[in-house]
Amino acid sequence: MINIDLHSHSNQSDGLLAPAEVAARARENGVDMWALSDHDALSGLVQAAESASRLGMRFIPGVEVSVTFCGATVHVLGLNIDASHPDLVRGLAAVRRSRFARAREIADRLRECGLGECYEGALALAHNPDLVSRAHFARYLHEQGRARSIQHAFDRYLGEGRPAYAPVRWASMGEAVGWILAAGGKAVIAHPGRYRYTPLQFDALFEQFKALGGCGIEVVSGAHTPRQYEEYARVAMHYGFEGSRGSDFHGPSRGRADLGTLPALPERLTPVWRDWI
Ligand code: AMP
Ligand code: MN
Ligand code: MN
Ligand code: MN
C-alpha cells in the first residue's frame, strides 16, 4: 500500500512542530505522499515542500479553511493548491484577521471568568504571529495552571457553548470552495464525523458542497472512529464523493493519530489522490 496522509498541522497554525519536523516524522513513519494543511495559513508550505523533496517524499500543498455553515464551523481542506493564487491568499488573510478579532473577545471573556489578562500570553505561544487559535489560549491556560490539560481548557472555557467561547463568522462555503478551486486545488470536507448537524443539515452540507464543486470527504481520519470510517465511506458512495485519508496530526502525543498510521481507505472508494500518483 502507498502510505498517504493528506491532513496535518505545523507551528504555522496550531501544531507543535516546525514544517520540516512534521515532514521528517511523516517520512520516518513511512508516508509516501504527504500534505501539510495548516488552519487558514499557507506560510509553512515552502519549508514543507523543500523538506519533503529532500526526504524523497511526494508533497501536496494543502490548507484547512475555517467555514461557517448553518451557524456552525466546518473545516474544508484545499489540497494540491497553488499557494500563490491571489484569491486564496487574500481570502485566508481575511480569515486570519477575524481570528485576531475573536482572540480579543476570547480574552475579554476569560477576564470576565476571573482568569486575568490572557491575550498577550496566548499570542506569545503562537509561533506564527499571523495566526492565533483557541489552541494557543488552551495552551496558555494550561501553562498558567488554570486548566489541568488542554482538553480541560476547552471543556471548561473555550469549547462551543462554554463561557469564553466567542462565536466567529468564518468564510462561507461558497467563498472557501471558490478560493480552493481558483487555486487549482481539490476541496475536501475534513472529518465530517466531528460536526453536530441534524440529518437534514448534513444533507444540505454535502449537497451544497458538491454543487459548489467540492469533490471529496475525509473518510479515514484521526478524528473518526473505525465505525465512522464505514459510515463516511457510505456517505461518499451516496453523494459521489472521492475519499481522503489524513491523520490530522498536531504534534507528538497530541490525542489523535500519528502521521501515516491510520488504516487504508476502503477499496471501493475513489481516492482524492488518484491523479497525483
Ligand atoms: P480554532 O480554529 O482557533 O477555533 O481552534 C480549533 C482547534 O482547537 C482545532 O483545530 C483543534 O486542533 C483544537 N481543539 C478544538 N477542540 C478541542 C478540544 N476539545 N480539545 C483539544 N483541542 C481542541
Ligand atoms: Mn487544529
Ligand atoms: Mn479540523
Ligand atoms: Mn486539522
Short mmCIF file of C-alpha atoms and ligand atoms in Angstrom, two decimals:
data_model
loop_
_atom_site.label_atom_id
_atom_site.label_comp_id
_atom_site.label_asym_id
_atom_site.label_seq_id
_atom_site.Cartn_x
_atom_site.Cartn_y
_atom_site.Cartn_z
CA MET A 1 0.00 0.00 0.00
CA ILE A 2 1.19 3.53 -0.73
CA ASN A 3 1.06 5.41 2.53
CA ILE A 4 -0.78 8.67 2.03
CA ASP A 5 -1.53 11.28 4.72
CA LEU A 6 -3.26 14.42 3.50
CA HIS A 7 -4.05 16.25 6.74
CA SER A 8 -1.51 17.61 9.23
CA HIS A 9 -0.55 20.75 11.13
CA SER A 10 2.66 22.61 11.90
CA ASN A 11 3.52 25.50 14.18
CA GLN A 12 2.34 27.82 11.40
CA SER A 13 -1.12 27.17 12.87
CA ASP A 14 -1.88 25.14 15.99
CA GLY A 15 0.58 22.28 15.54
CA LEU A 16 3.63 21.91 17.76
CA LEU A 17 6.36 21.05 15.24
CA ALA A 18 8.00 23.11 12.52
CA PRO A 19 7.02 22.11 8.97
CA ALA A 20 10.42 20.43 8.45
CA GLU A 21 9.90 18.39 11.62
CA VAL A 22 6.45 17.27 10.52
CA ALA A 23 7.96 16.23 7.18
CA ALA A 24 10.70 14.23 8.90
CA ARG A 25 8.19 12.48 11.13
CA ALA A 26 5.94 11.65 8.19
CA ARG A 27 8.89 10.11 6.34
CA GLU A 28 10.01 8.17 9.45
CA ASN A 29 6.50 6.77 9.70
CA GLY A 30 6.68 5.59 6.10
CA VAL A 31 4.49 8.23 4.46
CA ASP A 32 4.98 8.36 0.67
CA MET A 33 2.65 11.28 -0.10
CA TRP A 34 2.11 13.98 2.49
CA ALA A 35 0.09 17.18 2.76
CA LEU A 36 0.66 19.94 5.27
CA SER A 37 -2.75 21.56 5.83
CA ASP A 38 -2.45 24.30 8.42
CA HIS A 39 -5.55 26.17 9.56
CA ASP A 40 -6.10 29.22 7.33
CA ALA A 41 -2.36 29.61 6.69
CA LEU A 42 -0.02 28.92 3.77
CA SER A 43 3.21 30.05 5.39
CA GLY A 44 4.57 26.56 6.14
CA LEU A 45 4.29 25.25 2.61
CA VAL A 46 7.64 26.36 1.21
CA GLN A 47 9.62 24.79 4.05
CA ALA A 48 7.40 21.69 3.90
CA ALA A 49 7.93 21.25 0.17
CA GLU A 50 11.70 21.64 0.48
CA SER A 51 11.88 19.15 3.34
CA ALA A 52 9.68 16.61 1.56
CA SER A 53 11.78 16.88 -1.57
CA ARG A 54 14.99 16.32 0.42
CA LEU A 55 13.40 13.25 2.03
CA GLY A 56 12.17 11.84 -1.29
CA MET A 57 8.52 12.17 -0.29
CA ARG A 58 5.78 13.44 -2.58
CA PHE A 59 4.39 16.72 -1.24
CA ILE A 60 0.85 18.03 -1.69
CA PRO A 61 0.40 21.68 -0.67
CA GLY A 62 -2.70 21.99 1.48
CA VAL A 63 -4.70 24.23 3.77
CA GLU A 64 -7.63 23.67 6.16
CA VAL A 65 -10.07 26.53 5.72
CA SER A 66 -12.44 27.55 8.53
CA VAL A 67 -16.00 27.85 7.21
CA THR A 68 -19.31 28.77 8.81
CA PHE A 69 -22.20 26.63 7.58
CA CYS A 70 -25.66 26.54 9.20
CA GLY A 71 -24.31 28.53 12.15
CA ALA A 72 -21.51 26.09 12.96
CA THR A 73 -17.87 25.64 11.94
CA VAL A 74 -16.89 23.24 9.17
CA HIS A 75 -13.32 22.64 8.05
CA VAL A 76 -12.68 22.39 4.33
CA LEU A 77 -9.35 21.08 3.08
CA GLY A 78 -7.87 22.60 -0.04
CA LEU A 79 -5.45 20.03 -1.48
CA ASN A 80 -2.88 20.44 -4.24
CA ILE A 81 -3.41 24.19 -4.25
CA ASP A 82 -1.32 26.88 -5.87
CA ALA A 83 -0.41 28.70 -2.68
CA SER A 84 0.37 31.90 -4.56
CA HIS A 85 -3.10 32.33 -6.05
CA PRO A 86 -4.32 35.83 -5.10
CA ASP A 87 -7.94 34.79 -4.37
CA LEU A 88 -6.77 32.16 -1.91
CA VAL A 89 -4.07 34.37 -0.40
CA ARG A 90 -6.47 37.30 0.11
CA GLY A 91 -9.32 35.14 1.36
CA LEU A 92 -7.19 33.45 4.00
CA ALA A 93 -5.71 36.79 5.10
CA ALA A 94 -9.28 37.93 5.85
CA VAL A 95 -9.99 34.75 7.83
CA ARG A 96 -6.83 35.31 9.88
CA ARG A 97 -7.96 38.86 10.64
CA SER A 98 -11.25 37.55 12.02
CA ARG A 99 -9.15 35.23 14.21
CA PHE A 100 -7.50 38.26 15.80
CA ALA A 101 -10.82 39.99 16.42
CA ARG A 102 -12.11 36.78 18.02
CA ALA A 103 -8.96 36.44 20.12
CA ARG A 104 -9.72 39.85 21.67
CA GLU A 105 -13.23 38.64 22.52
CA ILE A 106 -11.93 35.38 23.97
CA ALA A 107 -9.51 37.37 26.15
CA ASP A 108 -12.38 39.65 27.29
CA ARG A 109 -14.45 36.64 28.25
CA LEU A 110 -11.60 34.92 30.05
CA ARG A 111 -11.08 38.11 32.04
CA GLU A 112 -14.77 38.07 32.96
CA CYS A 113 -14.26 34.47 34.10
CA GLY A 114 -11.69 35.82 36.56
CA LEU A 115 -8.69 34.42 34.70
CA GLY A 116 -6.91 37.74 34.24
CA GLU A 117 -5.29 39.03 31.08
CA CYS A 118 -4.59 36.22 28.59
CA TYR A 119 -4.29 37.94 25.20
CA GLU A 120 -0.55 38.63 25.19
CA GLY A 121 0.28 35.30 26.78
CA ALA A 122 -1.70 33.31 24.24
CA LEU A 123 -0.24 35.28 21.34
CA ALA A 124 3.25 34.68 22.65
CA LEU A 125 2.61 30.94 22.23
CA ALA A 126 1.67 31.39 18.57
CA HIS A 127 4.84 30.59 16.67
CA ASN A 128 3.32 32.23 13.59
CA PRO A 129 2.46 35.77 14.76
CA ASP A 130 -0.12 35.98 11.94
CA LEU A 131 -2.25 33.04 13.15
CA VAL A 132 -3.89 32.82 16.55
CA SER A 133 -6.08 29.88 17.57
CA ARG A 134 -8.15 28.77 20.51
CA ALA A 135 -5.44 26.12 20.90
CA HIS A 136 -2.98 28.88 21.91
CA PHE A 137 -5.37 30.09 24.60
CA ALA A 138 -5.81 26.50 25.78
CA ARG A 139 -2.05 26.03 26.00
CA TYR A 140 -1.65 29.29 27.86
CA LEU A 141 -4.36 28.40 30.41
CA HIS A 142 -2.70 25.02 30.89
CA GLU A 143 0.77 26.55 31.33
CA GLN A 144 -0.62 29.04 33.85
CA GLY A 145 -2.13 26.21 35.86
CA ARG A 146 -5.64 27.49 35.08
CA ALA A 147 -6.56 24.20 33.40
CA ARG A 148 -5.18 20.77 34.21
CA SER A 149 -4.97 19.87 30.49
CA ILE A 150 -5.56 21.35 27.04
CA GLN A 151 -8.72 19.26 26.84
CA HIS A 152 -9.88 20.65 30.15
CA ALA A 153 -9.31 24.23 28.92
CA PHE A 154 -11.66 23.52 26.01
CA ASP A 155 -14.21 21.66 28.13
CA ARG A 156 -14.29 24.32 30.81
CA TYR A 157 -13.76 27.61 28.92
CA LEU A 158 -13.09 27.57 25.19
CA GLY A 159 -15.37 24.92 23.69
CA GLU A 160 -18.61 25.79 21.95
CA GLY A 161 -21.16 26.99 24.47
CA ARG A 162 -18.56 27.43 27.23
CA PRO A 163 -18.14 30.83 28.93
CA ALA A 164 -15.10 32.03 26.95
CA TYR A 165 -16.39 30.81 23.60
CA ALA A 166 -16.58 33.73 21.16
CA PRO A 167 -18.62 32.97 18.06
CA VAL A 168 -16.98 33.97 14.81
CA ARG A 169 -18.22 34.25 11.26
CA TRP A 170 -15.68 32.35 9.15
CA ALA A 171 -15.69 32.16 5.35
CA SER A 172 -18.87 30.99 3.66
CA MET A 173 -18.79 27.58 1.99
CA GLY A 174 -19.05 29.28 -1.39
CA GLU A 175 -16.07 31.53 -0.68
CA ALA A 176 -13.85 28.75 0.65
CA VAL A 177 -14.56 26.33 -2.19
CA GLY A 178 -14.21 29.21 -4.66
CA TRP A 179 -10.72 30.12 -3.38
CA ILE A 180 -9.61 26.50 -3.45
CA LEU A 181 -10.87 25.86 -6.98
CA ALA A 182 -9.42 29.17 -8.21
CA ALA A 183 -6.07 28.00 -6.84
CA GLY A 184 -6.38 24.79 -8.87
CA GLY A 185 -6.94 22.59 -5.81
CA LYS A 186 -9.46 20.00 -4.74
CA ALA A 187 -11.92 20.84 -1.96
CA VAL A 188 -12.49 18.10 0.62
CA ILE A 189 -14.68 18.23 3.75
CA ALA A 190 -12.47 17.47 6.74
CA HIS A 191 -13.56 14.98 9.44
CA PRO A 192 -17.34 15.08 8.77
CA GLY A 193 -17.89 12.92 11.85
CA ARG A 194 -16.97 15.85 14.08
CA TYR A 195 -19.92 18.06 13.18
CA ARG A 196 -23.09 18.17 15.23
CA TYR A 197 -25.60 18.67 12.44
CA THR A 198 -29.05 17.15 12.07
CA PRO A 199 -29.50 14.68 9.19
CA LEU A 200 -31.18 17.44 7.16
CA GLN A 201 -28.29 19.82 7.77
CA PHE A 202 -25.76 17.14 6.84
CA ASP A 203 -27.62 16.55 3.60
CA ALA A 204 -27.60 20.31 2.89
CA LEU A 205 -23.87 20.41 3.69
CA PHE A 206 -22.98 17.62 1.28
CA GLU A 207 -25.37 18.73 -1.49
CA GLN A 208 -24.28 22.37 -1.38
CA PHE A 209 -20.62 21.43 -1.15
CA LYS A 210 -20.98 19.22 -4.19
CA ALA A 211 -22.96 21.83 -6.15
CA LEU A 212 -20.18 24.35 -5.45
CA GLY A 213 -17.56 21.99 -6.92
CA GLY A 214 -16.37 20.19 -3.78
CA CYS A 215 -15.12 16.74 -4.70
CA GLY A 216 -14.39 14.69 -1.61
CA ILE A 217 -14.72 13.99 2.09
CA GLU A 218 -12.31 12.63 4.64
CA VAL A 219 -13.29 9.06 5.43
CA VAL A 220 -10.26 7.69 7.27
CA SER A 221 -9.41 10.48 9.71
CA GLY A 222 -7.65 10.72 13.02
CA ALA A 223 -10.81 12.43 14.26
CA HIS A 224 -13.01 9.43 13.30
CA THR A 225 -13.68 6.11 14.97
CA PRO A 226 -13.40 2.93 12.87
CA ARG A 227 -17.21 2.86 12.73
CA GLN A 228 -17.12 6.32 11.24
CA TYR A 229 -14.71 5.14 8.51
CA GLU A 230 -17.54 2.86 7.40
CA GLU A 231 -20.25 5.45 7.90
CA TYR A 232 -18.45 8.07 5.80
CA ALA A 233 -17.43 5.53 3.17
CA ARG A 234 -21.18 5.01 2.66
CA VAL A 235 -21.75 8.77 2.61
CA ALA A 236 -19.02 9.19 -0.02
CA MET A 237 -20.57 6.49 -2.21
CA HIS A 238 -24.03 8.00 -1.76
CA TYR A 239 -23.05 11.52 -2.81
CA GLY A 240 -20.44 10.50 -5.36
CA PHE A 241 -17.54 11.93 -3.37
CA GLU A 242 -13.95 10.83 -3.54
CA GLY A 243 -12.45 9.68 -0.24
CA SER A 244 -9.45 11.01 1.64
CA ARG A 245 -7.18 9.77 4.41
CA GLY A 246 -5.49 12.06 6.91
CA SER A 247 -4.23 11.84 10.48
CA ASP A 248 -4.93 15.48 11.47
CA PHE A 249 -1.60 15.28 13.29
CA HIS A 250 -0.91 18.28 15.58
CA GLY A 251 2.14 17.05 17.45
CA PRO A 252 3.67 14.09 19.27
CA SER A 253 1.34 12.71 21.96
CA ARG A 254 -1.43 15.07 20.90
CA GLY A 255 -4.54 12.90 21.15
CA ARG A 256 -5.25 11.83 17.61
CA ALA A 257 -3.44 9.54 15.21
CA ASP A 258 0.22 9.83 14.32
CA LEU A 259 1.24 10.59 10.74
CA GLY A 260 0.72 7.73 8.31
CA THR A 261 -0.57 5.21 10.85
CA LEU A 262 -4.29 5.00 10.04
CA PRO A 263 -5.88 2.09 8.15
CA ALA A 264 -6.13 2.25 4.36
CA LEU A 265 -9.02 3.94 2.59
CA PRO A 266 -11.79 1.40 1.86
CA GLU A 267 -11.08 -0.02 -1.60
CA ARG A 268 -14.45 0.74 -3.10
CA LEU A 269 -13.79 4.48 -2.85
CA THR A 270 -12.03 6.61 -5.44
CA PRO A 271 -9.16 8.29 -3.59
CA VAL A 272 -8.81 12.07 -3.92
CA TRP A 273 -5.12 11.47 -4.76
CA ARG A 274 -5.81 9.14 -7.70
CA ASP A 275 -4.47 11.58 -10.30
CA TRP A 276 -1.47 12.59 -8.18
CA ILE A 277 0.33 9.24 -8.07
P1 AMP B 1 -9.86 27.44 16.26
O1 AMP B 1 -9.71 27.06 14.81
O2 AMP B 1 -8.99 28.58 16.64
O3 AMP B 1 -11.28 27.62 16.69
O4 AMP B 1 -9.26 26.24 17.11
C1 AMP B 1 -9.73 24.95 16.92
C2 AMP B 1 -8.60 23.97 17.14
O5 AMP B 1 -8.51 23.69 18.51
C3 AMP B 1 -8.90 22.67 16.44
O6 AMP B 1 -8.33 22.65 15.16
C4 AMP B 1 -8.24 21.66 17.34
O7 AMP B 1 -6.89 21.49 16.97
C5 AMP B 1 -8.29 22.30 18.69
N1 AMP B 1 -9.42 21.81 19.51
C6 AMP B 1 -10.72 22.05 19.32
N2 AMP B 1 -11.47 21.45 20.26
C7 AMP B 1 -10.61 20.83 21.07
C8 AMP B 1 -10.74 20.05 22.24
N3 AMP B 1 -11.94 19.78 22.78
N4 AMP B 1 -9.63 19.56 22.80
C9 AMP B 1 -8.42 19.80 22.28
N5 AMP B 1 -8.22 20.53 21.17
C10 AMP B 1 -9.29 21.04 20.58
MN MN B 2 -6.25 22.29 14.98
MN MN B 3 -10.21 20.39 11.59
MN MN B 4 -6.88 19.71 11.10
#
